[in-house]
PDB file of C-alpha atoms in Angstrom:
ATOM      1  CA  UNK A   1      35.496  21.008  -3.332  1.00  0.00           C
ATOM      2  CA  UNK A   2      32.942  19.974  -0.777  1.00  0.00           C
ATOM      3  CA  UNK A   3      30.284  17.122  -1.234  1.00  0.00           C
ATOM      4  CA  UNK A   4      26.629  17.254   0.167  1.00  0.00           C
ATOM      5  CA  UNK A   5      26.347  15.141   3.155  1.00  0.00           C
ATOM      6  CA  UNK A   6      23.843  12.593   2.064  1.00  0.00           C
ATOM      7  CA  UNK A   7      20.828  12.279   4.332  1.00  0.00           C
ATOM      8  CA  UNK A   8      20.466   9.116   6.445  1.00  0.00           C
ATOM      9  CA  UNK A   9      18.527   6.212   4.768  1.00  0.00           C
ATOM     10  CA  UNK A  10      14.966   5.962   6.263  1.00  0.00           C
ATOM     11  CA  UNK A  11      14.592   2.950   7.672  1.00  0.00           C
ATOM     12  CA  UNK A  12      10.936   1.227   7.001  1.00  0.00           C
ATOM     13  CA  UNK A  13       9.524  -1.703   8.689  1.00  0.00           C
ATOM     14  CA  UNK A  14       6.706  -3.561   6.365  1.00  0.00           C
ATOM     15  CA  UNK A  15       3.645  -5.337   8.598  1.00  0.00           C
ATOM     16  CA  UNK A  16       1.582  -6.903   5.791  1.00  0.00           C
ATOM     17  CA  UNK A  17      -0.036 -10.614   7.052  1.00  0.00           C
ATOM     18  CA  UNK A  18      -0.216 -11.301   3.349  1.00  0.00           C
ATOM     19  CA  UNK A  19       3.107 -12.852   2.595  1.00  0.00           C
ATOM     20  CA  UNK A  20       3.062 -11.787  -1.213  1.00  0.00           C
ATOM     21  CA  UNK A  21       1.822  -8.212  -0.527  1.00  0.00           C
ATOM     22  CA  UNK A  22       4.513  -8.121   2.201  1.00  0.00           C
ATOM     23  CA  UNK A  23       7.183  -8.929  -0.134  1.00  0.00           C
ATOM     24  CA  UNK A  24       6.283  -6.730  -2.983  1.00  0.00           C
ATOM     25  CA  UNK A  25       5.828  -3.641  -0.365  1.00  0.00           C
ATOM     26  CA  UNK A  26       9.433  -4.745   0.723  1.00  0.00           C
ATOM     27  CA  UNK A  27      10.525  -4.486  -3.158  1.00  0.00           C
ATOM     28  CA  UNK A  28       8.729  -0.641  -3.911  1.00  0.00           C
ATOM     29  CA  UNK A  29      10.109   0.298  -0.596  1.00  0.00           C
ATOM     30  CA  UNK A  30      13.823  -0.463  -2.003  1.00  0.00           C
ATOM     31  CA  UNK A  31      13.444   1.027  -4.732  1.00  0.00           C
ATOM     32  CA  UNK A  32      12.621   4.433  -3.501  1.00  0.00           C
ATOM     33  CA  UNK A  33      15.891   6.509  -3.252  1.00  0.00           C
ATOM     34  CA  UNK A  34      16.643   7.454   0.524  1.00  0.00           C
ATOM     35  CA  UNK A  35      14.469   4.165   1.906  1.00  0.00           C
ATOM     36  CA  UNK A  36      15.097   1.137   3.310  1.00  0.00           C
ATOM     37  CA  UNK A  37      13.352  -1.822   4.071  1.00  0.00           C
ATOM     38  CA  UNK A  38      15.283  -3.119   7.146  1.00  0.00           C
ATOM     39  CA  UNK A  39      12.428  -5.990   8.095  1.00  0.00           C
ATOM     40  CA  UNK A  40       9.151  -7.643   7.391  1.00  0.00           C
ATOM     41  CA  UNK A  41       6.524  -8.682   9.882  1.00  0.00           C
ATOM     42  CA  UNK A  42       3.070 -10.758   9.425  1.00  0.00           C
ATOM     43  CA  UNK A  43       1.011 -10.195  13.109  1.00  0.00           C
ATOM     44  CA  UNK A  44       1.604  -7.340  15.507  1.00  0.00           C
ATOM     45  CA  UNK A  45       3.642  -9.303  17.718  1.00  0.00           C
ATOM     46  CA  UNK A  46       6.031  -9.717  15.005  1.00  0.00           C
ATOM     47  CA  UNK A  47       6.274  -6.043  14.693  1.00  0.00           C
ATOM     48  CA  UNK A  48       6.659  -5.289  18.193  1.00  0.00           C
ATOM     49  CA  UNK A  49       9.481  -8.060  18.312  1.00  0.00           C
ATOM     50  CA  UNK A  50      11.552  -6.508  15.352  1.00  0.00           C
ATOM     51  CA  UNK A  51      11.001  -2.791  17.030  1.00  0.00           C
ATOM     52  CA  UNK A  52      12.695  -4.484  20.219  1.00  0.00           C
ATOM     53  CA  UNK A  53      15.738  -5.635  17.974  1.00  0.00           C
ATOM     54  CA  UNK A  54      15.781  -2.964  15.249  1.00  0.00           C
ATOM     55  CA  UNK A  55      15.746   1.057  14.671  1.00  0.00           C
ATOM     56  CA  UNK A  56      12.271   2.019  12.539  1.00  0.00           C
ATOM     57  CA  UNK A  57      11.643   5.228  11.439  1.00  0.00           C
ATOM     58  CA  UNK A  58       8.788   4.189   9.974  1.00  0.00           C
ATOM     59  CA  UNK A  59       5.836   1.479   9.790  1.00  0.00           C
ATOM     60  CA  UNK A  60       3.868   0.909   6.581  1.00  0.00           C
ATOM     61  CA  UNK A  61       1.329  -0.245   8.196  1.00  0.00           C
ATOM     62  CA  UNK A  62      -1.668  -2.831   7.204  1.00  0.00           C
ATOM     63  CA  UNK A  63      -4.545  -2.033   9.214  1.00  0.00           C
ATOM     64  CA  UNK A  64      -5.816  -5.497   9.366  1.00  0.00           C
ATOM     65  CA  UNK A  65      -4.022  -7.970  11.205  1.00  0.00           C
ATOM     66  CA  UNK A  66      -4.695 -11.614  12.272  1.00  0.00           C
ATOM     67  CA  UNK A  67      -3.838 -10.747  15.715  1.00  0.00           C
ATOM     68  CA  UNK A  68      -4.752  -7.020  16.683  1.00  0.00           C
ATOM     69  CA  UNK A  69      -6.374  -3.745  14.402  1.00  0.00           C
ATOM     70  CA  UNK A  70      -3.269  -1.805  13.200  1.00  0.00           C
ATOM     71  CA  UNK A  71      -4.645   1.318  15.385  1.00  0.00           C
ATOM     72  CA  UNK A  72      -4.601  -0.559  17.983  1.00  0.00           C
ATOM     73  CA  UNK A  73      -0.983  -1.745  17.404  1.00  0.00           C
ATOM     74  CA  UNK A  74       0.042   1.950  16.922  1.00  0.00           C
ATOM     75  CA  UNK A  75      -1.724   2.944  19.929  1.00  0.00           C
ATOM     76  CA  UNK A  76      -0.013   0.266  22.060  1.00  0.00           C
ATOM     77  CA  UNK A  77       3.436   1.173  20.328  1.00  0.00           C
ATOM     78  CA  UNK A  78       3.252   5.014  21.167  1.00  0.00           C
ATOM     79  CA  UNK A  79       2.278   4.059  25.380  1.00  0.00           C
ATOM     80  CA  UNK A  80       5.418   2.222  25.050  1.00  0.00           C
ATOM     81  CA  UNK A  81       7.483   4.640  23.503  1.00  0.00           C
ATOM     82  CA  UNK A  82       8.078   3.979  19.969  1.00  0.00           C
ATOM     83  CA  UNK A  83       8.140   7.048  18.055  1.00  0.00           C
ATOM     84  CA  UNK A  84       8.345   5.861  14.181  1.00  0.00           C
ATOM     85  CA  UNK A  85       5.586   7.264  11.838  1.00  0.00           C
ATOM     86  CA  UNK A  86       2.780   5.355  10.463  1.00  0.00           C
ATOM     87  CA  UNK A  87       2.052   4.855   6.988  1.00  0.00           C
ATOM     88  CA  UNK A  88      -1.384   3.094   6.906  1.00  0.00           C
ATOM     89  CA  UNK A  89      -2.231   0.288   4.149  1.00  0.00           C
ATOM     90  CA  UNK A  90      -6.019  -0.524   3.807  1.00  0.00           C
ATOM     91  CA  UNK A  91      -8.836  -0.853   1.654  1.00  0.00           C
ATOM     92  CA  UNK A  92     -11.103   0.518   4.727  1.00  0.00           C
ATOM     93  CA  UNK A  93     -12.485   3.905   3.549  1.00  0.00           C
ATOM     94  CA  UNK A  94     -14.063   4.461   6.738  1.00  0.00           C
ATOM     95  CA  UNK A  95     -12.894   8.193   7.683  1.00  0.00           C
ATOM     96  CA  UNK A  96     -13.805   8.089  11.498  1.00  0.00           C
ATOM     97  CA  UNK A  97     -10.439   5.197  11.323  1.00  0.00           C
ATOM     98  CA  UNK A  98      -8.432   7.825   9.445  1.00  0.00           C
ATOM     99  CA  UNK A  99      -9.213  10.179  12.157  1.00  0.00           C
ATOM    100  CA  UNK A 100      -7.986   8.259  14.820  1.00  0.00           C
ATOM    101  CA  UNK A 101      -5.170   7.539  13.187  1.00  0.00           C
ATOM    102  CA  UNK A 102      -3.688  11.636  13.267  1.00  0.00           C
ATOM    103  CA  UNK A 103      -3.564  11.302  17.201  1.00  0.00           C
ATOM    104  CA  UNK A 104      -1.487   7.951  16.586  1.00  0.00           C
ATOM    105  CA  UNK A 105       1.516   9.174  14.287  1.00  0.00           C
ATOM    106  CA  UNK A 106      -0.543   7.620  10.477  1.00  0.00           C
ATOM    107  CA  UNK A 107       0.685  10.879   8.810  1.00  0.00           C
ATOM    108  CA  UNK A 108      -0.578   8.837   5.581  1.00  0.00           C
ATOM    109  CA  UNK A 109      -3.176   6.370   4.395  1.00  0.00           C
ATOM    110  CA  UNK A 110      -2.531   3.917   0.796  1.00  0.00           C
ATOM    111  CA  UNK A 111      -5.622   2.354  -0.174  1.00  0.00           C
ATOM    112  CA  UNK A 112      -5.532  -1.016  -1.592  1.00  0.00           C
ATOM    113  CA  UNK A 113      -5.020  -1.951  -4.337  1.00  0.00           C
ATOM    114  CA  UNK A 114      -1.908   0.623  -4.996  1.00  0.00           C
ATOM    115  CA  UNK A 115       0.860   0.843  -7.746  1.00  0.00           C
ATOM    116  CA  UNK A 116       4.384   1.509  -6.810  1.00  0.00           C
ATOM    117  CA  UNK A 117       3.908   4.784  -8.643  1.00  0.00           C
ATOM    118  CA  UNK A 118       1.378   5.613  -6.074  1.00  0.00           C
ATOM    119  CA  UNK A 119       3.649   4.050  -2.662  1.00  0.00           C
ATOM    120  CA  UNK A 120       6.484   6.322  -4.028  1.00  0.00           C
ATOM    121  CA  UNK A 121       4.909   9.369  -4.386  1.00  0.00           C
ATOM    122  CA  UNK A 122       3.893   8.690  -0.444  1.00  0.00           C
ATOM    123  CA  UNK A 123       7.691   8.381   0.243  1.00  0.00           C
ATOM    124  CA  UNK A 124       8.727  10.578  -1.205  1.00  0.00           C
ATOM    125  CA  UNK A 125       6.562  13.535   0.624  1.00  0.00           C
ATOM    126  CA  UNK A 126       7.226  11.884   4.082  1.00  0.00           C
ATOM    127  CA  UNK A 127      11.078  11.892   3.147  1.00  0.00           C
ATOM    128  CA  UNK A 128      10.202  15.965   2.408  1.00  0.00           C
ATOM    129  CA  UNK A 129       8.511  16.104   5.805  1.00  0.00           C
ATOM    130  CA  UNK A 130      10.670  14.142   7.494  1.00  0.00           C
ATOM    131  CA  UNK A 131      13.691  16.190   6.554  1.00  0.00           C
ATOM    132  CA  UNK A 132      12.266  19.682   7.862  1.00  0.00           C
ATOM    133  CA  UNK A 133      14.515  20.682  10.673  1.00  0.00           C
ATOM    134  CA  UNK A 134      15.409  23.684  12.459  1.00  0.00           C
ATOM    135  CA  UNK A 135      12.861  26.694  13.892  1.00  0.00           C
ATOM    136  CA  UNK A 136      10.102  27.413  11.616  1.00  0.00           C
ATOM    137  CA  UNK A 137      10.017  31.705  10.211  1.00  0.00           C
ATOM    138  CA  UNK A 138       6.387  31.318  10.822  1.00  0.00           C
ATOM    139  CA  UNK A 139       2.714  30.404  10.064  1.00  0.00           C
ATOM    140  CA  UNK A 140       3.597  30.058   6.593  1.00  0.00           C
ATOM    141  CA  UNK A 141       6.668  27.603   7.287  1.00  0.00           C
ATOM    142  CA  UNK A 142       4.786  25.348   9.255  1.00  0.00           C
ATOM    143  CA  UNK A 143       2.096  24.885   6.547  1.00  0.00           C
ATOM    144  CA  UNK A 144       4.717  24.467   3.688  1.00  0.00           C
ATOM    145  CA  UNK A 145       5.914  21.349   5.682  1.00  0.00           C
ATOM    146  CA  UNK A 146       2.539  19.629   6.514  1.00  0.00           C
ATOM    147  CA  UNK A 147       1.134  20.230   3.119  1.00  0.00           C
ATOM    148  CA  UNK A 148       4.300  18.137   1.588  1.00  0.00           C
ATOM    149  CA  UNK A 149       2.322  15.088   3.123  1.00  0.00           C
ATOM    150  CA  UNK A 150      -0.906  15.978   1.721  1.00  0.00           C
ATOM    151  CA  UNK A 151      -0.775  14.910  -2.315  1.00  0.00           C
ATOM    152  CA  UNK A 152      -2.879  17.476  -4.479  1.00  0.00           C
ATOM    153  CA  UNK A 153      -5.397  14.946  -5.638  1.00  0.00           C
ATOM    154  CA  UNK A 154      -6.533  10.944  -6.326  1.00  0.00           C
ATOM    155  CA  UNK A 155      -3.561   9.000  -6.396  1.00  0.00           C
ATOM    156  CA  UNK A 156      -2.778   8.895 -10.110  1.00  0.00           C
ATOM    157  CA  UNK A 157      -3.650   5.761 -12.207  1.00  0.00           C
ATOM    158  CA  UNK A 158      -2.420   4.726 -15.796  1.00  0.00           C
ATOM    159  CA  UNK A 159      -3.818   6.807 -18.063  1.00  0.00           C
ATOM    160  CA  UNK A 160      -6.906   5.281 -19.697  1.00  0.00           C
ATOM    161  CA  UNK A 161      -8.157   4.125 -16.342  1.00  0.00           C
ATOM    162  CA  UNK A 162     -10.448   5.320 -13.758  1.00  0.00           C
ATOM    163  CA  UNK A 163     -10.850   4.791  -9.430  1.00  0.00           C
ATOM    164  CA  UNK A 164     -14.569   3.794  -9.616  1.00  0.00           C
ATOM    165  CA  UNK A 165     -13.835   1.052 -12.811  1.00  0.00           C
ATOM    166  CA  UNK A 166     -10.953  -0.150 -10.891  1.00  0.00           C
ATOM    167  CA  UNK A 167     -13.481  -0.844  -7.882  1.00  0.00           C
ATOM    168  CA  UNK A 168     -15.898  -2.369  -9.666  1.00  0.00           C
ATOM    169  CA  UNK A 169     -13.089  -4.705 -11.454  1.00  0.00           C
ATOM    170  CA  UNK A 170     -11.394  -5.528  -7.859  1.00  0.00           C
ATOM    171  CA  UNK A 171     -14.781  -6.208  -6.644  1.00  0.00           C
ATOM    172  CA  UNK A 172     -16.240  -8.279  -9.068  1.00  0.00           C
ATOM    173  CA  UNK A 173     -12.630 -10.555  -9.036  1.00  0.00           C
ATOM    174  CA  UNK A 174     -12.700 -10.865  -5.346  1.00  0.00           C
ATOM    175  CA  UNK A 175     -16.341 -12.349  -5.500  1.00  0.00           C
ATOM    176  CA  UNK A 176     -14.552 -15.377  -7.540  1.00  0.00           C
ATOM    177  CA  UNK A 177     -12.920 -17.829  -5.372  1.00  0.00           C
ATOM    178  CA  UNK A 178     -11.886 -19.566  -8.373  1.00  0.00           C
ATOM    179  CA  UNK A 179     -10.594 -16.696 -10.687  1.00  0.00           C
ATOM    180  CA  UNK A 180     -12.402 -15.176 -13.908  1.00  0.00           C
ATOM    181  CA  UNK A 181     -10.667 -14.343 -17.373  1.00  0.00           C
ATOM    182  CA  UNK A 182     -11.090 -11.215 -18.325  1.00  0.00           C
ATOM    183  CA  UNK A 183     -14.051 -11.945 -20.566  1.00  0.00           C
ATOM    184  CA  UNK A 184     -16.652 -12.692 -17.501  1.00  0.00           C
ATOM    185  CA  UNK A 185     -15.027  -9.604 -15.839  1.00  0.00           C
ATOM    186  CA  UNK A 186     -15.762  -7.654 -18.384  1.00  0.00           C
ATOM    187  CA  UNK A 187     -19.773  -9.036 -18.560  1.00  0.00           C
ATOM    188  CA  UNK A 188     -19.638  -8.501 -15.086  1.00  0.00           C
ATOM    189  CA  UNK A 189     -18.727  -4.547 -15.151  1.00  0.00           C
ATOM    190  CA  UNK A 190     -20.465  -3.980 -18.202  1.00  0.00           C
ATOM    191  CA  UNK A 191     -16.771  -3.097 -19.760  1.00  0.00           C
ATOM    192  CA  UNK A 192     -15.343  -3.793 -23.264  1.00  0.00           C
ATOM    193  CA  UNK A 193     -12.784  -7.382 -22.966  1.00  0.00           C
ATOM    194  CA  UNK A 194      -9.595  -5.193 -23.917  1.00  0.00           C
ATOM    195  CA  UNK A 195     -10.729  -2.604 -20.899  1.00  0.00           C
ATOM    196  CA  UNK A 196     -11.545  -5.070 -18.396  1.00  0.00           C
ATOM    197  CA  UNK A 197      -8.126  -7.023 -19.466  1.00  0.00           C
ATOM    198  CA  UNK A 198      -6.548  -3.090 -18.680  1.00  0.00           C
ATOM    199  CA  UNK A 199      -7.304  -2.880 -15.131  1.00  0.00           C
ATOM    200  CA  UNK A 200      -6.869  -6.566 -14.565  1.00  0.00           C
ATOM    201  CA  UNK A 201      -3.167  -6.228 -15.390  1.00  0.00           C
ATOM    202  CA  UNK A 202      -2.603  -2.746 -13.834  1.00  0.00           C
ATOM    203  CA  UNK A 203      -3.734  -5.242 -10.406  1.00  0.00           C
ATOM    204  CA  UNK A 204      -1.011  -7.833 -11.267  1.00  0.00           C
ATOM    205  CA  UNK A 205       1.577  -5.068 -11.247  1.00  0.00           C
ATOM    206  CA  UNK A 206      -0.222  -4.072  -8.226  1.00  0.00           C
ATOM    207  CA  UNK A 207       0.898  -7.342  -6.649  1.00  0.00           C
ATOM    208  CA  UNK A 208      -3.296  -7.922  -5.578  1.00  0.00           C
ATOM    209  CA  UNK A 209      -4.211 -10.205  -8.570  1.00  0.00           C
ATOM    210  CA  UNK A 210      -2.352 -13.479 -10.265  1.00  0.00           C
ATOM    211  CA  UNK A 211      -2.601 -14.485 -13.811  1.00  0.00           C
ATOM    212  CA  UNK A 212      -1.983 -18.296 -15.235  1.00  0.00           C
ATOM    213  CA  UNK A 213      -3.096 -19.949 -18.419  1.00  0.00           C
ATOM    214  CA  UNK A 214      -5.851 -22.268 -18.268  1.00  0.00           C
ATOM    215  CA  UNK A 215      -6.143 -25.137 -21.038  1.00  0.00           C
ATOM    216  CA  UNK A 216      -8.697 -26.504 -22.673  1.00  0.00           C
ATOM    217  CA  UNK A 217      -9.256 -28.899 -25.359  1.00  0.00           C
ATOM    218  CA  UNK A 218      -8.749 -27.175 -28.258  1.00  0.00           C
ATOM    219  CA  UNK A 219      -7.735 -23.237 -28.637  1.00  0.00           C
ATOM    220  CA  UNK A 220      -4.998 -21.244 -27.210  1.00  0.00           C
ATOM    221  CA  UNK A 221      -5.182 -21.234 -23.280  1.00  0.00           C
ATOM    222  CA  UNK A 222      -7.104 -19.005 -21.512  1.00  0.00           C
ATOM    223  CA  UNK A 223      -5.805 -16.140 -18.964  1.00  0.00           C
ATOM    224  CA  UNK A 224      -7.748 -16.524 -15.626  1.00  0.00           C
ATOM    225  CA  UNK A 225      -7.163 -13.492 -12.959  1.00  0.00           C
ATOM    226  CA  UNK A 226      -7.088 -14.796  -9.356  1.00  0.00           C
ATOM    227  CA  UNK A 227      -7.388 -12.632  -6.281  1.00  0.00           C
ATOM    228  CA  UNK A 228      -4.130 -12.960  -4.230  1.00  0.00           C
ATOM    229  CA  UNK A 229      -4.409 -14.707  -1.316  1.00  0.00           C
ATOM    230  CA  UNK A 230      -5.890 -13.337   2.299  1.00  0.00           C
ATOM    231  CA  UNK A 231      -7.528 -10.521   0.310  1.00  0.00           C
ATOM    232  CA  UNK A 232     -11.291 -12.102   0.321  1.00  0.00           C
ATOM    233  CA  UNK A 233     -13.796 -11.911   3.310  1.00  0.00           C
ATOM    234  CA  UNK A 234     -11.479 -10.354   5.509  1.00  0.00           C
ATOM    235  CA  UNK A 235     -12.899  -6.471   4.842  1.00  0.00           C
ATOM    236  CA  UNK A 236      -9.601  -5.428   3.607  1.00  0.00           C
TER     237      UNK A 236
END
């Protein structure tokens, strides 16, 4: 009896400046059947190094760098003939960027903050795309294998909880510098404690929020919510 030949792994290269967000995109990657992570890099010139030194099939890609715009990295990538696909991370909703990214190889965009749920279902299509080989029957054929990239709505969130609540949480805990429990969050929104706790925990798992206990004199401690790190004031 004969055994499928397994497809190679794909072979991803994180750039994420946020050390924490770098390493949990490095985790989700892993643990997508048929990917690997096979480096991490912080600035574009770290990225540029490890292509030198390293096969990439693909770049998930933050758009904002401390040293150059991700589309600008891309750009300067394809003029010196890197071919790996681009998998853009951002909280920029500006569409004229999405744009520019098609001509660059960003076949697709994650907004910040994500789940792994959401990352995987992205994976998974490009690993459907990226398979496609051979000569194409037709018309039809060729729009079977671009529409595998395109999902068929919102990226899904936990039930219960909805995009523009989840911006208005993310919003109103990046505005503290100093974190918020989820009681001032939830004055803040205009949202119920419990609800407001919800979304703040569905951005821990997200790896964009931090939780710790905070003590006072007397009581149970406290849970504040931080922002993670190099999120704030940097229009990401």
């Amino acid at each position: 009896m004969t055994t499928t030949e397994q497809q190679p792994l794909i072979r991803v290269l994180v750039v994420e400046d946020d050390p924490v967000a770098a390493d949990a995109h490095v985790m989700y990657v892993n643990r997508v059947p048929g990917f690997t992570a096979v480096g991490k890099a912080h600035t574009g010139a770290e990225a540029r190094r490890a292509l030198e030194r390293t096969a990439v099939d693909l770049l998930l890609l933050d758009l904002h760098l401390p040293d150059v715009h991700g589309l600008q990295l891309a750009r300067s990538l394809r003029a010196a003939g890197h071919q790996a696909d681009v998998i853009a991370v951002t909280s920029a909703r500006d569409l004229t960027v999405v744009r520019e990214g098609v001509s660059l190889g960003v076949v697709q965009y994650v907004l910040k903050p994500f789940t792994f749920a959401t990352l995987r279902d992205r994976l998974v299509r490009y690993a459907q795309f990226h398979a496609a080989a051979g000569e194409a029957s037709g018309q039809d054929e060729v729009d079977r294998a671009l529409a595998t990239l395109r999902a068929p709505g919102p990226a899904a969130l936990p039930k219960g909880l909805s995009g523009p609540t989840l911006e208005r949480v993310t919003g109103a805990l990046r505005e503290a510098e100093e974190g918020l429990p989820a009681t001032r969050i939830a004055e803040a929104v205009g949202i119920s404690r419990i609800t407001a706790r919800r979304y703040l925990e569905h951005l821990v798992e997200a790896g964009r929020a931090e939780r710790a206990p905070v003590y006072g004199s007397v009581g149970r401690p406290e849970l504040v919510y931080r922002w993670v790190r190099g999120v704030v004031g940097r229009g990401r």
